[in-house]
Amino acid sequence: MSTTSDSAVRAYINVHREEFLDDLAAWLRIPSVSADPERAADVRRSAEWLAGRLTATGFPTAEIWETDGAPAVFAEWPSGDPTAPTVLVYGHHDVQPAAREDGWHTDPFEPQTVDGKLYARGAADDKGQVFFHTLGVRAHLAATGRTAPAVNLKLLIEGEEESGSPNFPALITKHADRLACDAVIVSDTGMWSKDTPTVCTGMRGLTDCQIDLYGPDQDIHSGSFGGAVPNPATEAARLAAALHDDERRVAIPGFYDGIVELTDRERELFAELPFDEAGWLRTAHSHAALGEAGHSTLERIWARPTAEVNGIGGGYQGPGGKTIVPSAAQLKLSFRLVAGQDAAAVQQSVRDWVAARLPDGIRHEITFWGATRPCLTPLDHPALQSVVRAMGRAFNQKIRFTREGGSGPAADLQDVLGVPVLFLGISIPSDGWHAPNEKVELDLLMKGVETAAHLWGDLAENWRVA
């Protein structure tokens, strides 16, 4: 029997809380900044530290996996039950750059606890949220009397997420057999707020490009030639202006093909959240909300595809005037994708749209920089329901639902492993990911531990995979 007692879980966590926080602080002191080549040894030291701690936790397998860049950590703890589901927890052990002069109140790699908040680079993103699984699985075992988790538990903690995960797809493809599972739990995410615990059900995908436009073979006199030859800067502006229709919908033919529309129930769940648009606008440093007609702000940033002009340029940019027809111009675009969209199909639609709109005399090149697929887990998926129940027990209140407007490597796991991706995070917006004075709320961190302690038994009892 793997049912966990709430009181037994909390009692175990309370006894081991300080030891857990001391260990986390030791890990946070390692400046594992993957973007800085001079910190490569520290990133490796971080991986080695984690592998050693996972072994001490009880994982019979804990390995360093090499990549062409920074190392990842893999750990595995079989359940011993042939009918138990297999779950892979994803996170990362590298962190963003940080220095005292950036505006930190203390040394970013010397953890400090103030008023129940642990300040350090990586406290929330993502070492704290990775590490709560170590105490969570121990609490699960202690409360159930088991000697192994109720599920076949695997961990994959990468070392390059903060550098764009350049080697991650190759890593998981190479080790797909070892990573085989029934679901992925991503603990590199957050909640709506401290008072409104939430589960994220999906992330948008992304593809972006640069369009280079070429007209005359050199800049030419606008008086002698302007109005009689095609101007690449004008055409870049015309493309940007034509990107959306009057309803702010993306005007590229085929762009919306196959998308999974929001259900009425999902709209209702979004509307339940205590969304303060004025506060959101302050965070966005924007003076108004604007987007696709017929959709709320939350729907626009979580569940609708978008096209954005990221940059536009060409011609003379110096002081004063220079009356020319420029020889070249550039346009940078990005497209956020939702479930049902195929990045390759979107890229082809963009290529066709650009080619059809440009006049004779304008040559162009389009460079796409890769793509991240969207991921979405249905609300009724049994594994998602287990996450919701486990969080509900930890927080002792109703758990609501969000999505994530950004994109990340979770979709690579979904694509390669062919399983649903679920999100379990306890960080809140004020934790300051990537910013000075990053922190994690210790009470919420312990709620993450509790959630993990309850989750493995709930999955084993309520989800049997053929």
Coordinates of C-alpha atoms in Angstrom, one line a residue:
M1 CA 0.0 0.0 0.0
S2 CA 1.5 3.4 -1.0
T3 CA -1.0 5.8 0.4
T4 CA 0.8 8.5 2.3
S5 CA -0.5 10.0 5.5
D6 CA -0.5 13.8 5.4
S7 CA 0.6 14.0 9.0
A8 CA 3.4 11.4 8.6
V9 CA 4.7 13.3 5.5
R10 CA 4.7 16.6 7.3
A11 CA 6.3 15.1 10.4
Y12 CA 9.2 13.7 8.4
I13 CA 9.7 16.9 6.5
N14 CA 9.8 18.9 9.7
V15 CA 12.4 16.7 11.2
H16 CA 14.7 16.8 8.1
R17 CA 13.9 20.4 7.0
E18 CA 17.1 22.1 8.3
E19 CA 19.4 19.3 7.0
F20 CA 17.7 19.6 3.6
L21 CA 18.1 23.4 3.5
D22 CA 21.8 23.1 4.5
D23 CA 22.3 20.7 1.6
L24 CA 20.5 23.0 -0.8
A25 CA 22.6 26.0 0.4
A26 CA 25.8 24.0 -0.3
W27 CA 24.6 23.3 -3.9
L28 CA 23.6 27.0 -4.4
R29 CA 27.2 28.0 -3.5
I30 CA 28.4 26.4 -6.6
P31 CA 28.3 29.1 -9.4
S32 CA 27.2 26.8 -12.2
V33 CA 26.8 29.5 -14.8
S34 CA 26.6 27.6 -18.1
A35 CA 26.9 30.8 -20.3
D36 CA 30.3 31.6 -18.9
P37 CA 33.2 29.4 -20.3
E38 CA 35.2 30.3 -17.2
R39 CA 32.6 28.6 -15.1
A40 CA 32.7 25.3 -16.9
A41 CA 34.5 23.6 -14.1
D42 CA 31.8 24.9 -11.7
V43 CA 29.0 23.5 -13.8
R44 CA 30.7 20.1 -13.8
R45 CA 31.2 20.4 -10.0
S46 CA 27.5 21.1 -9.7
A47 CA 26.6 18.0 -11.6
E48 CA 29.0 15.9 -9.6
W49 CA 27.6 17.3 -6.3
L50 CA 24.0 16.5 -7.4
A51 CA 24.9 12.9 -8.5
G52 CA 26.5 12.3 -5.1
R53 CA 23.5 13.7 -3.3
L54 CA 21.1 11.6 -5.3
T55 CA 23.1 8.5 -4.4
A56 CA 22.9 9.5 -0.7
T57 CA 19.2 10.0 -1.1
G58 CA 18.9 6.3 -2.1
F59 CA 18.9 6.3 -5.9
P60 CA 20.7 3.1 -6.9
T61 CA 21.7 4.7 -10.2
A62 CA 23.1 8.2 -10.4
E63 CA 25.3 9.1 -13.5
I64 CA 26.9 12.0 -15.1
W65 CA 25.9 12.2 -18.8
E66 CA 28.3 14.0 -21.0
T67 CA 27.3 16.3 -23.9
D68 CA 29.2 18.4 -26.3
G69 CA 28.7 21.1 -23.8
A70 CA 27.9 20.9 -20.1
P71 CA 27.1 17.6 -18.3
A72 CA 23.7 16.4 -17.3
V73 CA 22.7 14.2 -14.4
F74 CA 20.6 11.0 -14.7
A75 CA 19.2 9.0 -11.8
E76 CA 16.9 6.0 -11.6
W77 CA 15.1 4.2 -8.8
P78 CA 13.0 1.3 -9.9
S79 CA 9.8 0.6 -8.1
G80 CA 9.9 -3.2 -8.3
D81 CA 6.2 -3.3 -9.3
P82 CA 5.8 -4.4 -12.9
T83 CA 2.5 -2.5 -13.2
A84 CA 3.8 0.8 -11.8
P85 CA 4.1 3.8 -14.2
T86 CA 7.5 5.2 -15.0
V87 CA 7.9 8.9 -14.4
L88 CA 10.8 11.1 -15.5
V89 CA 11.5 14.4 -13.6
Y90 CA 13.1 17.1 -15.6
G91 CA 15.0 20.1 -14.3
H92 CA 18.4 21.9 -14.7
H93 CA 21.3 22.6 -12.5
D94 CA 22.9 25.5 -14.4
V95 CA 22.0 29.1 -13.5
Q96 CA 22.0 32.5 -14.9
P97 CA 25.0 34.8 -14.5
A98 CA 24.9 36.9 -11.3
A99 CA 27.2 39.4 -9.6
R100 CA 26.9 41.7 -6.6
E101 CA 27.2 44.8 -8.8
D102 CA 24.1 43.8 -10.7
G103 CA 22.0 45.0 -7.8
W104 CA 22.1 42.1 -5.4
H105 CA 21.8 42.9 -1.7
T106 CA 24.2 40.0 -0.9
D107 CA 26.6 37.8 -2.7
P108 CA 24.4 35.8 -5.2
F109 CA 26.3 32.6 -4.5
E110 CA 26.3 32.9 -0.7
P111 CA 22.7 31.9 0.3
Q112 CA 21.0 34.1 2.8
T113 CA 17.7 33.4 4.6
V114 CA 15.6 36.5 5.5
D115 CA 12.0 36.5 6.7
G116 CA 11.4 33.0 5.4
K117 CA 12.9 33.6 2.0
L118 CA 16.1 32.0 0.7
Y119 CA 18.1 34.4 -1.5
A120 CA 20.6 33.0 -4.0
R121 CA 21.1 32.5 -7.7
G122 CA 19.3 29.3 -8.5
A123 CA 17.1 29.2 -5.4
A124 CA 14.0 29.0 -7.5
D125 CA 15.4 28.6 -11.0
D126 CA 16.0 25.8 -10.8
K127 CA 18.1 24.1 -8.0
G128 CA 15.5 24.6 -5.3
Q129 CA 12.7 23.1 -7.4
V130 CA 15.0 20.2 -8.5
F131 CA 16.2 19.5 -4.9
F132 CA 12.7 19.3 -3.3
H133 CA 12.3 16.0 -5.0
T134 CA 15.1 14.5 -2.9
L135 CA 13.3 15.2 0.4
G136 CA 10.0 14.4 -1.2
V137 CA 10.9 10.9 -2.2
R138 CA 12.4 10.2 1.3
A139 CA 9.2 11.5 2.9
H140 CA 7.2 9.3 0.5
L141 CA 9.2 6.2 1.6
A142 CA 9.0 7.1 5.3
A143 CA 5.3 7.7 5.3
T144 CA 4.4 4.5 3.4
G145 CA 7.0 2.1 4.8
R146 CA 8.3 1.3 1.3
T147 CA 11.9 0.7 0.4
A148 CA 11.5 2.0 -3.2
P149 CA 9.2 4.6 -4.7
A150 CA 5.7 3.5 -5.7
V151 CA 6.6 4.5 -9.3
N152 CA 9.7 3.8 -11.4
L153 CA 11.3 7.1 -10.8
K154 CA 13.9 8.7 -13.1
L155 CA 15.5 12.2 -13.0
L156 CA 17.2 14.1 -15.9
I157 CA 18.8 17.3 -14.7
E158 CA 20.5 19.1 -17.6
G159 CA 23.4 21.6 -17.4
E160 CA 22.7 24.0 -20.3
E161 CA 19.0 25.2 -20.0
E162 CA 20.1 28.7 -19.3
S163 CA 22.2 28.7 -22.5
G164 CA 19.3 27.5 -24.7
S165 CA 19.8 23.7 -24.3
P166 CA 21.8 23.4 -27.5
N167 CA 22.8 19.8 -26.8
F168 CA 19.6 18.6 -25.1
P169 CA 17.8 17.2 -28.1
A170 CA 20.8 15.1 -29.1
L171 CA 21.2 14.0 -25.4
I172 CA 17.7 12.7 -25.0
T173 CA 17.8 11.1 -28.5
K174 CA 21.0 9.3 -27.6
H175 CA 19.6 8.0 -24.3
A176 CA 16.0 7.5 -25.4
D177 CA 15.9 3.9 -24.2
R178 CA 17.2 4.8 -20.7
L179 CA 14.7 7.7 -20.5
A180 CA 11.7 5.7 -21.6
C181 CA 8.7 6.6 -19.4
D182 CA 5.0 7.1 -19.3
A183 CA 5.0 10.8 -18.3
V184 CA 7.5 13.6 -17.7
I185 CA 7.2 15.9 -14.7
V186 CA 8.9 19.3 -15.3
S187 CA 9.9 21.1 -12.2
D188 CA 11.2 24.3 -13.8
T189 CA 8.0 26.3 -13.7
G190 CA 5.9 28.3 -11.2
M191 CA 2.5 29.1 -9.8
W192 CA 0.1 32.0 -10.2
S193 CA 0.8 33.3 -6.7
K194 CA 1.4 32.3 -3.1
D195 CA -2.3 32.4 -2.3
T196 CA -3.4 30.8 -5.6
P197 CA -1.5 27.5 -6.2
T198 CA -1.8 26.4 -9.8
V199 CA -0.7 23.7 -12.2
C200 CA 0.5 24.6 -15.7
T201 CA -1.0 22.4 -18.4
G202 CA 1.1 23.5 -21.5
M203 CA 3.7 25.7 -23.1
R204 CA 3.7 27.4 -26.4
G205 CA 6.2 26.5 -29.1
L206 CA 8.5 28.9 -31.0
T207 CA 10.0 29.5 -34.4
D208 CA 11.8 32.7 -35.4
C209 CA 13.5 34.0 -38.5
Q210 CA 15.3 36.8 -40.2
I211 CA 14.2 38.0 -43.6
D212 CA 16.9 39.8 -45.6
L213 CA 15.7 42.0 -48.5
Y214 CA 17.9 43.2 -51.3
G215 CA 17.0 45.9 -53.9
P216 CA 19.6 48.0 -55.8
D217 CA 23.1 46.7 -55.8
Q218 CA 24.1 49.8 -53.8
D219 CA 22.5 52.7 -52.0
I220 CA 21.2 55.1 -54.7
H221 CA 20.0 58.8 -54.9
S222 CA 16.3 59.0 -54.0
G223 CA 15.8 62.1 -56.2
S224 CA 17.2 60.4 -59.3
F225 CA 15.7 57.0 -58.7
G226 CA 13.2 57.1 -55.8
G227 CA 9.6 56.2 -56.8
A228 CA 10.8 54.3 -59.9
V229 CA 12.6 51.3 -58.4
P230 CA 11.7 49.0 -55.5
N231 CA 12.8 50.0 -52.1
P232 CA 13.7 47.1 -49.7
A233 CA 13.1 49.2 -46.6
T234 CA 9.7 50.0 -47.8
E235 CA 9.0 46.3 -48.5
A236 CA 10.2 45.3 -45.1
A237 CA 7.7 47.8 -43.6
R238 CA 4.9 46.5 -45.9
L239 CA 5.6 43.0 -44.7
A240 CA 5.5 44.0 -41.1
A241 CA 2.3 46.0 -41.6
A242 CA 0.6 43.0 -43.4
L243 CA 1.5 40.5 -40.7
H244 CA -1.9 41.0 -39.0
D245 CA -5.4 41.9 -40.2
D246 CA -7.7 44.5 -38.7
E247 CA -8.7 42.0 -36.0
R248 CA -5.1 41.5 -35.0
R249 CA -5.2 37.9 -36.3
V250 CA -2.1 36.6 -38.1
A251 CA -2.7 37.1 -41.8
I252 CA -0.4 34.5 -43.1
P253 CA -2.5 31.9 -45.0
G254 CA -2.4 28.5 -43.3
F255 CA -1.0 29.8 -40.1
Y256 CA -3.9 28.6 -38.0
D257 CA -4.2 25.2 -39.6
G258 CA -4.7 22.4 -37.1
I259 CA -4.6 24.4 -33.9
V260 CA -6.3 23.0 -30.8
E261 CA -8.9 25.6 -29.8
L262 CA -9.6 26.4 -26.2
T263 CA -12.6 24.6 -24.8
D264 CA -15.3 26.4 -22.9
R265 CA -14.1 24.7 -19.7
E266 CA -10.6 26.0 -20.2
R267 CA -11.9 29.5 -20.8
E268 CA -13.9 29.2 -17.5
L269 CA -10.8 28.0 -15.6
F270 CA -8.7 30.9 -16.9
A271 CA -11.4 33.3 -15.9
E272 CA -11.3 31.9 -12.3
L273 CA -7.8 33.3 -11.8
P274 CA -7.6 36.6 -9.9
F275 CA -6.1 38.4 -12.9
D276 CA -5.3 42.1 -12.4
E277 CA -4.8 43.5 -15.8
A278 CA -3.6 46.9 -14.5
G279 CA -0.9 45.1 -12.4
W280 CA 0.0 42.9 -15.4
L281 CA 0.5 46.0 -17.5
R282 CA 2.8 47.5 -15.0
T283 CA 4.9 44.3 -15.0
A284 CA 4.9 44.5 -18.8
H285 CA 5.9 48.2 -18.7
S286 CA 3.1 48.7 -21.3
H287 CA 0.4 51.4 -21.4
A288 CA -2.4 49.2 -22.9
A289 CA -3.4 45.7 -23.7
L290 CA -3.8 44.8 -27.4
G291 CA -4.1 41.6 -29.3
E292 CA -6.3 39.2 -31.2
A293 CA -10.0 40.2 -31.1
G294 CA -12.3 37.9 -29.2
H295 CA -9.8 36.6 -26.7
S296 CA -8.9 37.7 -23.2
T297 CA -5.3 38.8 -22.3
L298 CA -4.6 35.4 -20.6
E299 CA -5.9 33.5 -23.6
R300 CA -3.7 35.6 -25.9
I301 CA -0.5 34.9 -24.0
W302 CA -1.2 31.3 -23.1
A303 CA -3.4 29.7 -25.7
R304 CA -3.2 31.6 -29.0
P305 CA -0.5 31.6 -31.6
T306 CA 1.2 34.9 -32.3
A307 CA 3.5 36.7 -34.8
E308 CA 5.8 39.4 -33.5
V309 CA 8.1 41.9 -35.2
N310 CA 11.3 41.6 -33.2
G311 CA 13.3 44.0 -35.2
I312 CA 13.2 46.0 -38.5
G313 CA 16.0 47.9 -40.1
G314 CA 17.7 49.1 -43.3
G315 CA 19.1 52.2 -44.9
Y316 CA 20.6 55.2 -43.2
Q317 CA 20.4 55.4 -39.4
G318 CA 22.9 58.2 -38.6
P319 CA 22.2 61.8 -37.6
G320 CA 20.4 64.1 -39.9
G321 CA 19.1 63.0 -43.3
K322 CA 20.5 61.0 -46.2
T323 CA 18.2 60.9 -49.2
I324 CA 18.8 57.4 -50.5
V325 CA 17.0 54.3 -51.7
P326 CA 18.8 51.7 -49.5
S327 CA 20.2 48.6 -51.1
A328 CA 19.1 46.2 -48.2
A329 CA 16.8 45.9 -45.3
Q330 CA 16.1 43.2 -42.6
L331 CA 13.0 42.0 -40.7
K332 CA 13.2 39.7 -37.7
L333 CA 10.0 37.8 -36.8
S334 CA 9.0 35.3 -34.1
F335 CA 6.0 33.0 -34.0
R336 CA 4.7 31.5 -30.8
L337 CA 2.9 28.2 -31.6
V338 CA 0.1 26.3 -29.8
A339 CA -1.0 22.7 -29.8
G340 CA -1.8 21.4 -33.2
Q341 CA 0.5 23.7 -35.1
D342 CA 3.5 22.2 -36.9
A343 CA 6.6 24.3 -36.9
A344 CA 7.8 23.1 -40.3
A345 CA 4.4 23.9 -41.8
V346 CA 4.4 27.3 -40.3
Q347 CA 7.9 28.0 -41.7
Q348 CA 6.7 27.0 -45.1
S349 CA 3.6 29.2 -44.8
V350 CA 5.9 32.2 -44.0
R351 CA 8.2 31.5 -46.9
D352 CA 5.2 31.3 -49.3
W353 CA 3.6 34.4 -47.9
V354 CA 6.8 36.5 -48.2
A355 CA 7.5 35.3 -51.7
A356 CA 3.9 36.2 -52.8
R357 CA 4.1 39.7 -51.4
L358 CA 7.4 41.0 -52.7
P359 CA 7.6 42.8 -56.0
D360 CA 10.0 42.1 -58.9
G361 CA 13.4 43.6 -58.2
I362 CA 13.4 42.6 -54.5
R363 CA 15.5 39.5 -53.8
H364 CA 15.2 37.9 -50.4
E365 CA 16.6 35.2 -48.1
I366 CA 14.8 33.8 -45.0
T367 CA 16.8 32.1 -42.2
F368 CA 15.0 30.2 -39.6
W369 CA 16.9 29.5 -36.3
G370 CA 15.2 26.2 -35.4
A371 CA 12.0 25.5 -33.6
T372 CA 10.5 24.4 -30.4
R373 CA 7.2 22.5 -30.5
P374 CA 4.2 23.3 -28.3
C375 CA 3.1 20.9 -25.6
L376 CA -0.3 20.6 -24.0
T377 CA -1.8 18.0 -21.5
P378 CA -5.5 17.5 -21.5
L379 CA -7.3 18.5 -18.3
D380 CA -8.7 15.0 -17.9
H381 CA -5.4 13.1 -18.2
P382 CA -5.0 10.8 -15.2
A383 CA -1.4 11.8 -14.5
L384 CA -2.4 15.5 -14.5
Q385 CA -5.2 14.7 -12.1
S386 CA -2.6 13.0 -9.8
V387 CA -0.5 16.2 -9.8
V388 CA -3.6 18.2 -9.0
R389 CA -4.6 16.0 -6.1
A390 CA -1.1 15.8 -4.7
M391 CA -0.8 19.6 -4.7
G392 CA -4.3 19.9 -3.2
R393 CA -3.2 17.8 -0.3
A394 CA 0.0 19.8 0.2
F395 CA -1.7 23.2 0.0
N396 CA -5.1 22.2 1.4
Q397 CA -7.0 24.2 -1.1
K398 CA -8.3 24.1 -4.6
I399 CA -5.7 24.0 -7.3
R400 CA -6.3 26.1 -10.4
F401 CA -4.9 25.9 -13.9
T402 CA -2.6 28.0 -16.1
R403 CA -0.5 27.7 -19.2
E404 CA 2.9 29.1 -20.0
G405 CA 3.3 31.6 -22.8
G406 CA 7.0 30.9 -23.3
S407 CA 8.7 28.0 -24.7
G408 CA 11.3 25.5 -23.4
P409 CA 13.0 22.1 -23.7
A410 CA 9.9 20.3 -22.3
A411 CA 8.6 19.9 -25.8
D412 CA 11.8 18.0 -26.8
L413 CA 11.0 15.4 -24.2
Q414 CA 7.5 15.1 -25.4
D415 CA 8.6 14.7 -29.0
V416 CA 11.5 12.2 -28.4
L417 CA 9.8 10.1 -25.7
G418 CA 6.3 10.4 -27.0
V419 CA 4.7 10.9 -23.6
P420 CA 2.7 13.7 -21.9
V421 CA 4.5 16.5 -20.1
L422 CA 3.2 17.7 -16.8
F423 CA 4.4 20.7 -14.8
L424 CA 5.0 20.8 -11.0
G425 CA 6.5 24.0 -9.7
I426 CA 6.1 26.1 -6.6
S427 CA 7.9 29.3 -7.6
I428 CA 6.0 32.6 -7.7
P429 CA 6.5 35.7 -9.9
S430 CA 8.2 37.7 -7.2
D431 CA 11.0 35.1 -7.0
G432 CA 12.8 37.1 -9.6
W433 CA 14.1 34.5 -12.0
H434 CA 17.1 35.8 -13.9
A435 CA 17.0 39.0 -11.8
P436 CA 19.0 40.3 -8.9
N437 CA 18.0 39.0 -5.5
E438 CA 16.4 35.8 -6.8
K439 CA 14.7 33.9 -3.9
V440 CA 12.4 31.1 -3.0
E441 CA 9.7 31.1 -0.4
L442 CA 10.7 28.4 2.1
D443 CA 7.1 27.6 3.0
L444 CA 6.3 27.0 -0.7
L445 CA 9.5 25.0 -1.1
M446 CA 8.2 22.7 1.6
K447 CA 4.8 22.5 -0.2
G448 CA 6.8 21.3 -3.2
V449 CA 8.4 18.6 -1.0
E450 CA 4.9 17.5 0.3
T451 CA 3.5 17.4 -3.2
A452 CA 6.3 15.2 -4.4
A453 CA 5.8 12.9 -1.4
H454 CA 2.1 12.4 -2.2
L455 CA 2.4 12.3 -6.0
W456 CA 4.2 9.0 -6.5
G457 CA 1.7 7.0 -4.5
D458 CA -1.3 8.7 -6.2
L459 CA 0.1 8.0 -9.6
A460 CA 0.7 4.3 -8.7
E461 CA -2.8 3.9 -7.3
N462 CA -4.7 5.8 -10.0
W463 CA -2.8 5.2 -13.2
R464 CA -1.8 1.8 -14.5
V465 CA -0.1 1.9 -17.8
A466 CA -0.5 -1.1 -20.2

